[in-house]
Amino acid sequence: MKRTNDGGARRIVVISTGGTIASRWQGTGYAADASGDDVLATAPLPEGVTVEVVDLFNVNSSRMTAAHQLSLLRTVHETLADPGVDGIVITHGTDTLEETAFLLDLHHTDPRPVVLTGAQRPFGTGDGDGPGNLYDALQVASTVSGLGVLVVFDGRVHAARGTVKTRTLAADAFSDPSIERLGRVGFSRVDIERQPERPTPLPLPAAAHTADPADPAAVPLPRVDIITHHSDGDPFLLNAAVAAGSRGIVLVATGAGNATPEIAEAVAGAVAQGVLVAVTTRVPAGPLAEIYTGGGAVDLVAAGALLTGTLRAAQARIALLAALLAESDPARATALLRRVLDGPVRAEPALATGGSRSASAVAARA
């Protein structure tokens, strides 16, 4: 249990970034335009909590860029530089919330909580879930400590790492398909059921100091692409990403991390050019493992790719981006990426036989 609220006043900063929780009808559809103050006014405040609002930007999260995310990362660090702040709540669109949460968590060194929340139903609707989610997020941010960055949604508390959007429209939008929730919140009570596993946090990258969502080109950021394997899949798109200047590629493989010999050959070519390649899977839950040759994970790892454990595509891409922002040298970036990926690996009986190896084992061997 990590509960710290002793009944004293808690000062929470709410950083508003847009999303459905701030979206109003525009005549043909919804778009984010409500201010943070407007959003906050819809929710009651937990007892003993005072709130300050920062309107950072206001976008539908499908339009989120790395410049937005790095600007938010900088704002979080600047906010926590004030020792009088007890925690942060970030209101965010659900489409890319999992990516932003993981980027923040990779760089979060403070015991004070950063909690992301949002809504599945727009601002001002009679059955909106935003007010309840915001109240719960404020409750968690004023109560817990030492858990890293969290996602609070529909009465559930999730660790940032591994948590993804699993439902397009339902209120319980988020989960980690490979492990149980971190805790729950309700009836003014926060129950934390386990301690999240996190790698050693990274320092704030230099790009975070200058990133500007209004002018993303002002600070060149490394290109990181996601390529999905499928039946009839070939290396064309992977090679095209390399030709377009990609410095990192996430290969979304089949099964426990499998593709084809031709794709494994293309991976080797990309790695030889200094491109970081990480392999995840289309399967919702479970770790990757070196089981198959013939273009499978055995061959992809031999070609220089790293397996992502239980991280799926969007968060794997954030891991590559973080490594590339921290290190310009490919060898050093690869070593850092290994450490970032060496998080919780949840073995499954079927994958623990036949000499198969998890992402952790591969990192240890390398």
PDB file of N, CA, C and O in Angstrom, residues 168-241:
ATOM      1  N   THR A 168     -12.415   0.885 -27.684  1.00  0.00           N
ATOM      2  CA  THR A 168     -12.545   2.128 -28.434  1.00  0.00           C
ATOM      3  C   THR A 168     -13.517   3.104 -27.791  1.00  0.00           C
ATOM      4  O   THR A 168     -13.278   4.309 -27.794  1.00  0.00           O
ATOM      5  N   LEU A 169     -14.629   2.613 -27.226  1.00  0.00           N
ATOM      6  CA  LEU A 169     -15.682   3.492 -26.749  1.00  0.00           C
ATOM      7  C   LEU A 169     -16.110   3.244 -25.309  1.00  0.00           C
ATOM      8  O   LEU A 169     -16.664   4.141 -24.674  1.00  0.00           O
ATOM      9  N   ALA A 170     -15.903   2.051 -24.782  1.00  0.00           N
ATOM     10  CA  ALA A 170     -16.391   1.716 -23.442  1.00  0.00           C
ATOM     11  C   ALA A 170     -15.666   2.529 -22.380  1.00  0.00           C
ATOM     12  O   ALA A 170     -14.523   2.980 -22.561  1.00  0.00           O
ATOM     13  N   ALA A 171     -16.320   2.706 -21.229  1.00  0.00           N
ATOM     14  CA  ALA A 171     -15.775   3.541 -20.161  1.00  0.00           C
ATOM     15  C   ALA A 171     -14.483   2.971 -19.583  1.00  0.00           C
ATOM     16  O   ALA A 171     -13.571   3.725 -19.220  1.00  0.00           O
ATOM     17  N   ASP A 172     -14.388   1.628 -19.473  1.00  0.00           N
ATOM     18  CA  ASP A 172     -13.159   1.010 -18.953  1.00  0.00           C
ATOM     19  C   ASP A 172     -12.177   0.833 -20.110  1.00  0.00           C
ATOM     20  O   ASP A 172     -11.917  -0.267 -20.573  1.00  0.00           O
ATOM     21  N   ALA A 173     -11.603   1.948 -20.550  1.00  0.00           N
ATOM     22  CA  ALA A 173     -10.863   1.987 -21.809  1.00  0.00           C
ATOM     23  C   ALA A 173      -9.473   1.389 -21.728  1.00  0.00           C
ATOM     24  O   ALA A 173      -8.931   0.963 -22.752  1.00  0.00           O
ATOM     25  N   PHE A 174      -8.864   1.347 -20.537  1.00  0.00           N
ATOM     26  CA  PHE A 174      -7.445   1.012 -20.428  1.00  0.00           C
ATOM     27  C   PHE A 174      -7.200  -0.226 -19.573  1.00  0.00           C
ATOM     28  O   PHE A 174      -7.905  -0.484 -18.592  1.00  0.00           O
ATOM     29  N   SER A 175      -6.152  -0.960 -19.956  1.00  0.00           N
ATOM     30  CA  SER A 175      -5.669  -2.066 -19.135  1.00  0.00           C
ATOM     31  C   SER A 175      -4.289  -2.450 -19.630  1.00  0.00           C
ATOM     32  O   SER A 175      -3.860  -2.037 -20.717  1.00  0.00           O
ATOM     33  N   ASP A 176      -3.585  -3.223 -18.830  1.00  0.00           N
ATOM     34  CA  ASP A 176      -2.369  -3.902 -19.266  1.00  0.00           C
ATOM     35  C   ASP A 176      -2.767  -5.348 -19.509  1.00  0.00           C
ATOM     36  O   ASP A 176      -3.025  -6.089 -18.560  1.00  0.00           O
ATOM     37  N   PRO A 177      -2.854  -5.778 -20.778  1.00  0.00           N
ATOM     38  CA  PRO A 177      -3.339  -7.130 -21.058  1.00  0.00           C
ATOM     39  C   PRO A 177      -2.477  -8.240 -20.466  1.00  0.00           C
ATOM     40  O   PRO A 177      -2.923  -9.389 -20.399  1.00  0.00           O
ATOM     41  N   SER A 178      -1.252  -7.898 -20.032  1.00  0.00           N
ATOM     42  CA  SER A 178      -0.342  -8.928 -19.533  1.00  0.00           C
ATOM     43  C   SER A 178      -0.274  -9.020 -18.019  1.00  0.00           C
ATOM     44  O   SER A 178       0.416  -9.893 -17.490  1.00  0.00           O
ATOM     45  N   ILE A 179      -0.977  -8.134 -17.306  1.00  0.00           N
ATOM     46  CA  ILE A 179      -0.911  -8.165 -15.849  1.00  0.00           C
ATOM     47  C   ILE A 179      -2.140  -7.459 -15.281  1.00  0.00           C
ATOM     48  O   ILE A 179      -2.794  -6.679 -15.972  1.00  0.00           O
ATOM     49  N   GLU A 180      -2.426  -7.726 -14.026  1.00  0.00           N
ATOM     50  CA  GLU A 180      -3.584  -7.123 -13.380  1.00  0.00           C
ATOM     51  C   GLU A 180      -3.363  -5.626 -13.149  1.00  0.00           C
ATOM     52  O   GLU A 180      -2.234  -5.137 -13.159  1.00  0.00           O
ATOM     53  N   ARG A 181      -4.437  -4.923 -12.915  1.00  0.00           N
ATOM     54  CA  ARG A 181      -4.359  -3.491 -12.616  1.00  0.00           C
ATOM     55  C   ARG A 181      -3.468  -3.248 -11.396  1.00  0.00           C
ATOM     56  O   ARG A 181      -3.219  -4.160 -10.579  1.00  0.00           O
ATOM     57  N   LEU A 182      -3.043  -2.006 -11.248  1.00  0.00           N
ATOM     58  CA  LEU A 182      -2.219  -1.634 -10.105  1.00  0.00           C
ATOM     59  C   LEU A 182      -3.058  -1.436  -8.843  1.00  0.00           C
ATOM     60  O   LEU A 182      -2.613  -1.729  -7.735  1.00  0.00           O
ATOM     61  N   GLY A 183      -4.266  -0.939  -9.022  1.00  0.00           N
ATOM     62  CA  GLY A 183      -5.117  -0.686  -7.863  1.00  0.00           C
ATOM     63  C   GLY A 183      -6.478  -0.196  -8.301  1.00  0.00           C
ATOM     64  O   GLY A 183      -6.857  -0.283  -9.471  1.00  0.00           O
ATOM     65  N   ARG A 184      -7.213   0.361  -7.350  1.00  0.00           N
ATOM     66  CA  ARG A 184      -8.555   0.855  -7.639  1.00  0.00           C
ATOM     67  C   ARG A 184      -8.839   2.064  -6.761  1.00  0.00           C
ATOM     68  O   ARG A 184      -8.198   2.278  -5.731  1.00  0.00           O
ATOM     69  N   VAL A 185      -9.822   2.848  -7.208  1.00  0.00           N
ATOM     70  CA  VAL A 185     -10.196   4.047  -6.477  1.00  0.00           C
ATOM     71  C   VAL A 185     -11.711   4.158  -6.510  1.00  0.00           C
ATOM     72  O   VAL A 185     -12.355   3.900  -7.517  1.00  0.00           O
ATOM     73  N   GLY A 186     -12.265   4.534  -5.367  1.00  0.00           N
ATOM     74  CA  GLY A 186     -13.712   4.699  -5.285  1.00  0.00           C
ATOM     75  C   GLY A 186     -14.133   4.946  -3.853  1.00  0.00           C
ATOM     76  O   GLY A 186     -13.447   4.529  -2.903  1.00  0.00           O
ATOM     77  N   PHE A 187     -15.250   5.643  -3.694  1.00  0.00           N
ATOM     78  CA  PHE A 187     -15.772   5.962  -2.370  1.00  0.00           C
ATOM     79  C   PHE A 187     -14.710   6.645  -1.502  1.00  0.00           C
ATOM     80  O   PHE A 187     -14.542   6.334  -0.323  1.00  0.00           O
ATOM     81  N   SER A 188     -13.964   7.570  -2.137  1.00  0.00           N
ATOM     82  CA  SER A 188     -12.927   8.362  -1.459  1.00  0.00           C
ATOM     83  C   SER A 188     -11.814   7.500  -0.875  1.00  0.00           C
ATOM     84  O   SER A 188     -11.140   7.899   0.082  1.00  0.00           O
ATOM     85  N   ARG A 189     -11.595   6.340  -1.457  1.00  0.00           N
ATOM     86  CA  ARG A 189     -10.558   5.427  -0.978  1.00  0.00           C
ATOM     87  C   ARG A 189      -9.690   4.980  -2.160  1.00  0.00           C
ATOM     88  O   ARG A 189     -10.199   4.689  -3.239  1.00  0.00           O
ATOM     89  N   VAL A 190      -8.384   4.944  -1.943  1.00  0.00           N
ATOM     90  CA  VAL A 190      -7.437   4.460  -2.952  1.00  0.00           C
ATOM     91  C   VAL A 190      -6.766   3.209  -2.413  1.00  0.00           C
ATOM     92  O   VAL A 190      -6.171   3.236  -1.328  1.00  0.00           O
ATOM     93  N   ASP A 191      -6.877   2.121  -3.136  1.00  0.00           N
ATOM     94  CA  ASP A 191      -6.244   0.858  -2.749  1.00  0.00           C
ATOM     95  C   ASP A 191      -5.219   0.472  -3.814  1.00  0.00           C
ATOM     96  O   ASP A 191      -5.575   0.260  -4.982  1.00  0.00           O
ATOM     97  N   ILE A 192      -3.969   0.378  -3.413  1.00  0.00           N
ATOM     98  CA  ILE A 192      -2.893  -0.030  -4.309  1.00  0.00           C
ATOM     99  C   ILE A 192      -2.526  -1.465  -3.975  1.00  0.00           C
ATOM    100  O   ILE A 192      -2.227  -1.791  -2.827  1.00  0.00           O
ATOM    101  N   GLU A 193      -2.560  -2.321  -4.994  1.00  0.00           N
ATOM    102  CA  GLU A 193      -2.455  -3.766  -4.767  1.00  0.00           C
ATOM    103  C   GLU A 193      -1.081  -4.347  -5.076  1.00  0.00           C
ATOM    104  O   GLU A 193      -0.793  -5.479  -4.714  1.00  0.00           O
ATOM    105  N   ARG A 194      -0.240  -3.592  -5.764  1.00  0.00           N
ATOM    106  CA  ARG A 194       1.105  -4.081  -6.064  1.00  0.00           C
ATOM    107  C   ARG A 194       2.012  -2.896  -6.378  1.00  0.00           C
ATOM    108  O   ARG A 194       1.546  -1.781  -6.594  1.00  0.00           O
ATOM    109  N   GLN A 195       3.311  -3.137  -6.382  1.00  0.00           N
ATOM    110  CA  GLN A 195       4.296  -2.115  -6.709  1.00  0.00           C
ATOM    111  C   GLN A 195       4.684  -2.259  -8.174  1.00  0.00           C
ATOM    112  O   GLN A 195       5.049  -3.351  -8.622  1.00  0.00           O
ATOM    113  N   PRO A 196       4.591  -1.194  -8.972  1.00  0.00           N
ATOM    114  CA  PRO A 196       4.992  -1.322 -10.380  1.00  0.00           C
ATOM    115  C   PRO A 196       6.492  -1.518 -10.512  1.00  0.00           C
ATOM    116  O   PRO A 196       7.276  -1.008  -9.697  1.00  0.00           O
ATOM    117  N   GLU A 197       6.876  -2.255 -11.536  1.00  0.00           N
ATOM    118  CA  GLU A 197       8.298  -2.463 -11.834  1.00  0.00           C
ATOM    119  C   GLU A 197       8.719  -1.449 -12.885  1.00  0.00           C
ATOM    120  O   GLU A 197       8.133  -1.385 -13.968  1.00  0.00           O
ATOM    121  N   ARG A 198       9.751  -0.675 -12.557  1.00  0.00           N
ATOM    122  CA  ARG A 198      10.204   0.376 -13.459  1.00  0.00           C
ATOM    123  C   ARG A 198      11.721   0.342 -13.575  1.00  0.00           C
ATOM    124  O   ARG A 198      12.414   0.141 -12.586  1.00  0.00           O
ATOM    125  N   PRO A 199      12.259   0.549 -14.788  1.00  0.00           N
ATOM    126  CA  PRO A 199      13.711   0.683 -14.900  1.00  0.00           C
ATOM    127  C   PRO A 199      14.167   2.002 -14.295  1.00  0.00           C
ATOM    128  O   PRO A 199      13.347   2.894 -14.017  1.00  0.00           O
ATOM    129  N   THR A 200      15.454   2.146 -14.085  1.00  0.00           N
ATOM    130  CA  THR A 200      15.989   3.407 -13.567  1.00  0.00           C
ATOM    131  C   THR A 200      15.602   4.548 -14.504  1.00  0.00           C
ATOM    132  O   THR A 200      15.819   4.462 -15.711  1.00  0.00           O
ATOM    133  N   PRO A 201      14.999   5.613 -13.975  1.00  0.00           N
ATOM    134  CA  PRO A 201      14.537   6.701 -14.853  1.00  0.00           C
ATOM    135  C   PRO A 201      15.680   7.365 -15.616  1.00  0.00           C
ATOM    136  O   PRO A 201      16.827   7.416 -15.158  1.00  0.00           O
ATOM    137  N   LEU A 202      15.346   7.899 -16.778  1.00  0.00           N
ATOM    138  CA  LEU A 202      16.300   8.607 -17.624  1.00  0.00           C
ATOM    139  C   LEU A 202      16.310  10.086 -17.259  1.00  0.00           C
ATOM    140  O   LEU A 202      15.300  10.634 -16.810  1.00  0.00           O
ATOM    141  N   PRO A 203      17.443  10.765 -17.494  1.00  0.00           N
ATOM    142  CA  PRO A 203      17.454  12.219 -17.279  1.00  0.00           C
ATOM    143  C   PRO A 203      16.615  12.920 -18.342  1.00  0.00           C
ATOM    144  O   PRO A 203      16.357  12.384 -19.422  1.00  0.00           O
ATOM    145  N   LEU A 204      16.197  14.135 -18.031  1.00  0.00           N
ATOM    146  CA  LEU A 204      15.423  14.924 -18.979  1.00  0.00           C
ATOM    147  C   LEU A 204      16.253  15.143 -20.243  1.00  0.00           C
ATOM    148  O   LEU A 204      17.378  15.643 -20.163  1.00  0.00           O
ATOM    149  N   PRO A 205      15.742  14.777 -21.416  1.00  0.00           N
ATOM    150  CA  PRO A 205      16.538  14.955 -22.644  1.00  0.00           C
ATOM    151  C   PRO A 205      16.669  16.423 -23.018  1.00  0.00           C
ATOM    152  O   PRO A 205      15.793  17.245 -22.700  1.00  0.00           O
ATOM    153  N   ALA A 206      17.751  16.746 -23.705  1.00  0.00           N
ATOM    154  CA  ALA A 206      17.985  18.137 -24.099  1.00  0.00           C
ATOM    155  C   ALA A 206      16.843  18.670 -24.946  1.00  0.00           C
ATOM    156  O   ALA A 206      16.470  19.848 -24.841  1.00  0.00           O
ATOM    157  N   ALA A 207      16.260  17.814 -25.783  1.00  0.00           N
ATOM    158  CA  ALA A 207      15.189  18.260 -26.673  1.00  0.00           C
ATOM    159  C   ALA A 207      13.968  18.745 -25.904  1.00  0.00           C
ATOM    160  O   ALA A 207      13.191  19.565 -26.414  1.00  0.00           O
ATOM    161  N   ALA A 208      13.779  18.263 -24.680  1.00  0.00           N
ATOM    162  CA  ALA A 208      12.617  18.683 -23.890  1.00  0.00           C
ATOM    163  C   ALA A 208      12.703  20.151 -23.491  1.00  0.00           C
ATOM    164  O   ALA A 208      11.678  20.794 -23.248  1.00  0.00           O
ATOM    165  N   HIS A 209      13.912  20.687 -23.431  1.00  0.00           N
ATOM    166  CA  HIS A 209      14.073  22.087 -23.015  1.00  0.00           C
ATOM    167  C   HIS A 209      13.638  23.055 -24.109  1.00  0.00           C
ATOM    168  O   HIS A 209      13.303  24.207 -23.823  1.00  0.00           O
ATOM    169  N   THR A 210      13.644  22.607 -25.361  1.00  0.00           N
ATOM    170  CA  THR A 210      13.386  23.523 -26.470  1.00  0.00           C
ATOM    171  C   THR A 210      12.217  23.104 -27.351  1.00  0.00           C
ATOM    172  O   THR A 210      11.847  23.848 -28.260  1.00  0.00           O
ATOM    173  N   ALA A 211      11.632  21.946 -27.122  1.00  0.00           N
ATOM    174  CA  ALA A 211      10.533  21.468 -27.975  1.00  0.00           C
ATOM    175  C   ALA A 211       9.375  22.459 -27.953  1.00  0.00           C
ATOM    176  O   ALA A 211       8.982  22.955 -26.895  1.00  0.00           O
ATOM    177  N   ASP A 212       8.816  22.723 -29.125  1.00  0.00           N
ATOM    178  CA  ASP A 212       7.738  23.700 -29.250  1.00  0.00           C
ATOM    179  C   ASP A 212       6.662  23.128 -30.165  1.00  0.00           C
ATOM    180  O   ASP A 212       6.859  23.013 -31.371  1.00  0.00           O
ATOM    181  N   PRO A 213       5.499  22.768 -29.598  1.00  0.00           N
ATOM    182  CA  PRO A 213       4.433  22.207 -30.434  1.00  0.00           C
ATOM    183  C   PRO A 213       3.990  23.140 -31.555  1.00  0.00           C
ATOM    184  O   PRO A 213       3.513  22.677 -32.596  1.00  0.00           O
ATOM    185  N   ALA A 214       4.145  24.455 -31.356  1.00  0.00           N
ATOM    186  CA  ALA A 214       3.745  25.414 -32.391  1.00  0.00           C
ATOM    187  C   ALA A 214       4.710  25.430 -33.562  1.00  0.00           C
ATOM    188  O   ALA A 214       4.365  25.884 -34.652  1.00  0.00           O
ATOM    189  N   ASP A 215       5.913  24.920 -33.347  1.00  0.00           N
ATOM    190  CA  ASP A 215       6.927  24.879 -34.410  1.00  0.00           C
ATOM    191  C   ASP A 215       7.736  23.596 -34.271  1.00  0.00           C
ATOM    192  O   ASP A 215       8.905  23.627 -33.876  1.00  0.00           O
ATOM    193  N   PRO A 216       7.124  22.451 -34.596  1.00  0.00           N
ATOM    194  CA  PRO A 216       7.804  21.165 -34.374  1.00  0.00           C
ATOM    195  C   PRO A 216       9.125  21.038 -35.116  1.00  0.00           C
ATOM    196  O   PRO A 216      10.025  20.334 -34.671  1.00  0.00           O
ATOM    197  N   ALA A 217       9.254  21.710 -36.245  1.00  0.00           N
ATOM    198  CA  ALA A 217      10.477  21.591 -37.031  1.00  0.00           C
ATOM    199  C   ALA A 217      11.643  22.358 -36.417  1.00  0.00           C
ATOM    200  O   ALA A 217      12.789  22.194 -36.849  1.00  0.00           O
ATOM    201  N   ALA A 218      11.358  23.193 -35.428  1.00  0.00           N
ATOM    202  CA  ALA A 218      12.421  23.997 -34.826  1.00  0.00           C
ATOM    203  C   ALA A 218      13.460  23.132 -34.126  1.00  0.00           C
ATOM    204  O   ALA A 218      14.639  23.487 -34.075  1.00  0.00           O
ATOM    205  N   VAL A 219      13.040  22.021 -33.596  1.00  0.00           N
ATOM    206  CA  VAL A 219      13.949  21.088 -32.922  1.00  0.00           C
ATOM    207  C   VAL A 219      13.845  19.741 -33.635  1.00  0.00           C
ATOM    208  O   VAL A 219      12.878  19.002 -33.428  1.00  0.00           O
ATOM    209  N   PRO A 220      14.797  19.424 -34.512  1.00  0.00           N
ATOM    210  CA  PRO A 220      14.722  18.146 -35.236  1.00  0.00           C
ATOM    211  C   PRO A 220      14.735  16.965 -34.256  1.00  0.00           C
ATOM    212  O   PRO A 220      15.595  16.886 -33.375  1.00  0.00           O
ATOM    213  N   LEU A 221      13.767  16.093 -34.404  1.00  0.00           N
ATOM    214  CA  LEU A 221      13.656  14.928 -33.535  1.00  0.00           C
ATOM    215  C   LEU A 221      13.838  13.661 -34.366  1.00  0.00           C
ATOM    216  O   LEU A 221      13.491  13.639 -35.553  1.00  0.00           O
ATOM    217  N   PRO A 222      14.377  12.616 -33.771  1.00  0.00           N
ATOM    218  CA  PRO A 222      14.605  11.382 -34.537  1.00  0.00           C
ATOM    219  C   PRO A 222      13.304  10.767 -35.024  1.00  0.00           C
ATOM    220  O   PRO A 222      12.315  10.709 -34.284  1.00  0.00           O
ATOM    221  N   ARG A 223      13.311  10.317 -36.265  1.00  0.00           N
ATOM    222  CA  ARG A 223      12.150   9.634 -36.834  1.00  0.00           C
ATOM    223  C   ARG A 223      12.147   8.190 -36.348  1.00  0.00           C
ATOM    224  O   ARG A 223      13.153   7.486 -36.454  1.00  0.00           O
ATOM    225  N   VAL A 224      11.001   7.749 -35.828  1.00  0.00           N
ATOM    226  CA  VAL A 224      10.838   6.354 -35.386  1.00  0.00           C
ATOM    227  C   VAL A 224       9.542   5.842 -35.998  1.00  0.00           C
ATOM    228  O   VAL A 224       8.471   6.408 -35.767  1.00  0.00           O
ATOM    229  N   ASP A 225       9.642   4.776 -36.772  1.00  0.00           N
ATOM    230  CA  ASP A 225       8.492   4.243 -37.505  1.00  0.00           C
ATOM    231  C   ASP A 225       8.040   2.899 -36.951  1.00  0.00           C
ATOM    232  O   ASP A 225       8.823   2.182 -36.306  1.00  0.00           O
ATOM    233  N   ILE A 226       6.781   2.576 -37.226  1.00  0.00           N
ATOM    234  CA  ILE A 226       6.198   1.287 -36.851  1.00  0.00           C
ATOM    235  C   ILE A 226       5.801   0.554 -38.131  1.00  0.00           C
ATOM    236  O   ILE A 226       5.073   1.104 -38.956  1.00  0.00           O
ATOM    237  N   ILE A 227       6.286  -0.655 -38.281  1.00  0.00           N
ATOM    238  CA  ILE A 227       5.999  -1.490 -39.454  1.00  0.00           C
ATOM    239  C   ILE A 227       5.348  -2.783 -38.972  1.00  0.00           C
ATOM    240  O   ILE A 227       5.899  -3.466 -38.094  1.00  0.00           O
ATOM    241  N   THR A 228       4.201  -3.133 -39.537  1.00  0.00           N
ATOM    242  CA  THR A 228       3.475  -4.338 -39.120  1.00  0.00           C
ATOM    243  C   THR A 228       3.647  -5.469 -40.129  1.00  0.00           C
ATOM    244  O   THR A 228       3.445  -5.284 -41.332  1.00  0.00           O
ATOM    245  N   HIS A 229       4.015  -6.635 -39.606  1.00  0.00           N
ATOM    246  CA  HIS A 229       4.109  -7.835 -40.451  1.00  0.00           C
ATOM    247  C   HIS A 229       2.729  -8.494 -40.559  1.00  0.00           C
ATOM    248  O   HIS A 229       1.905  -8.403 -39.648  1.00  0.00           O
ATOM    249  N   HIS A 230       2.514  -9.156 -41.676  1.00  0.00           N
ATOM    250  CA  HIS A 230       1.232  -9.816 -41.936  1.00  0.00           C
ATOM    251  C   HIS A 230       1.468 -10.881 -42.994  1.00  0.00           C
ATOM    252  O   HIS A 230       2.558 -10.985 -43.568  1.00  0.00           O
ATOM    253  N   SER A 231       0.470 -11.694 -43.246  1.00  0.00           N
ATOM    254  CA  SER A 231       0.608 -12.650 -44.344  1.00  0.00           C
ATOM    255  C   SER A 231       0.849 -11.860 -45.631  1.00  0.00           C
ATOM    256  O   SER A 231       0.251 -10.804 -45.851  1.00  0.00           O
ATOM    257  N   ASP A 232       1.771 -12.354 -46.448  1.00  0.00           N
ATOM    258  CA  ASP A 232       2.264 -11.645 -47.638  1.00  0.00           C
ATOM    259  C   ASP A 232       3.196 -10.498 -47.290  1.00  0.00           C
ATOM    260  O   ASP A 232       3.601  -9.739 -48.182  1.00  0.00           O
ATOM    261  N   GLY A 233       3.570 -10.348 -46.027  1.00  0.00           N
ATOM    262  CA  GLY A 233       4.467  -9.268 -45.650  1.00  0.00           C
ATOM    263  C   GLY A 233       5.833  -9.420 -46.288  1.00  0.00           C
ATOM    264  O   GLY A 233       6.354 -10.533 -46.445  1.00  0.00           O
ATOM    265  N   ASP A 234       6.425  -8.293 -46.678  1.00  0.00           N
ATOM    266  CA  ASP A 234       7.769  -8.290 -47.256  1.00  0.00           C
ATOM    267  C   ASP A 234       8.545  -7.112 -46.681  1.00  0.00           C
ATOM    268  O   ASP A 234       7.996  -6.314 -45.915  1.00  0.00           O
ATOM    269  N   PRO A 235       9.821  -6.952 -47.023  1.00  0.00           N
ATOM    270  CA  PRO A 235      10.644  -5.898 -46.412  1.00  0.00           C
ATOM    271  C   PRO A 235      10.426  -4.509 -46.996  1.00  0.00           C
ATOM    272  O   PRO A 235      11.121  -3.572 -46.589  1.00  0.00           O
ATOM    273  N   PHE A 236       9.495  -4.342 -47.936  1.00  0.00           N
ATOM    274  CA  PHE A 236       9.395  -3.083 -48.676  1.00  0.00           C
ATOM    275  C   PHE A 236       9.237  -1.877 -47.743  1.00  0.00           C
ATOM    276  O   PHE A 236       9.962  -0.882 -47.863  1.00  0.00           O
ATOM    277  N   LEU A 237       8.282  -1.931 -46.828  1.00  0.00           N
ATOM    278  CA  LEU A 237       8.031  -0.781 -45.962  1.00  0.00           C
ATOM    279  C   LEU A 237       9.163  -0.557 -44.959  1.00  0.00           C
ATOM    280  O   LEU A 237       9.482   0.586 -44.618  1.00  0.00           O
ATOM    281  N   LEU A 238       9.767  -1.629 -44.490  1.00  0.00           N
ATOM    282  CA  LEU A 238      10.908  -1.488 -43.586  1.00  0.00           C
ATOM    283  C   LEU A 238      12.061  -0.796 -44.310  1.00  0.00           C
ATOM    284  O   LEU A 238      12.669   0.149 -43.775  1.00  0.00           O
ATOM    285  N   ASN A 239      12.343  -1.217 -45.530  1.00  0.00           N
ATOM    286  CA  ASN A 239      13.407  -0.580 -46.308  1.00  0.00           C
ATOM    287  C   ASN A 239      13.052   0.867 -46.637  1.00  0.00           C
ATOM    288  O   ASN A 239      13.924   1.749 -46.647  1.00  0.00           O
ATOM    289  N   ALA A 240      11.774   1.120 -46.903  1.00  0.00           N
ATOM    290  CA  ALA A 240      11.341   2.488 -47.198  1.00  0.00           C
ATOM    291  C   ALA A 240      11.529   3.392 -45.982  1.00  0.00           C
ATOM    292  O   ALA A 240      11.900   4.571 -46.127  1.00  0.00           O
ATOM    293  N   ALA A 241      11.265   2.854 -44.782  1.00  0.00           N
ATOM    294  CA  ALA A 241      11.472   3.646 -43.573  1.00  0.00           C
ATOM    295  C   ALA A 241      12.940   4.024 -43.412  1.00  0.00           C
ATOM    296  O   ALA A 241      13.271   5.165 -43.062  1.00  0.00           O
TER     297      ALA A 241
END
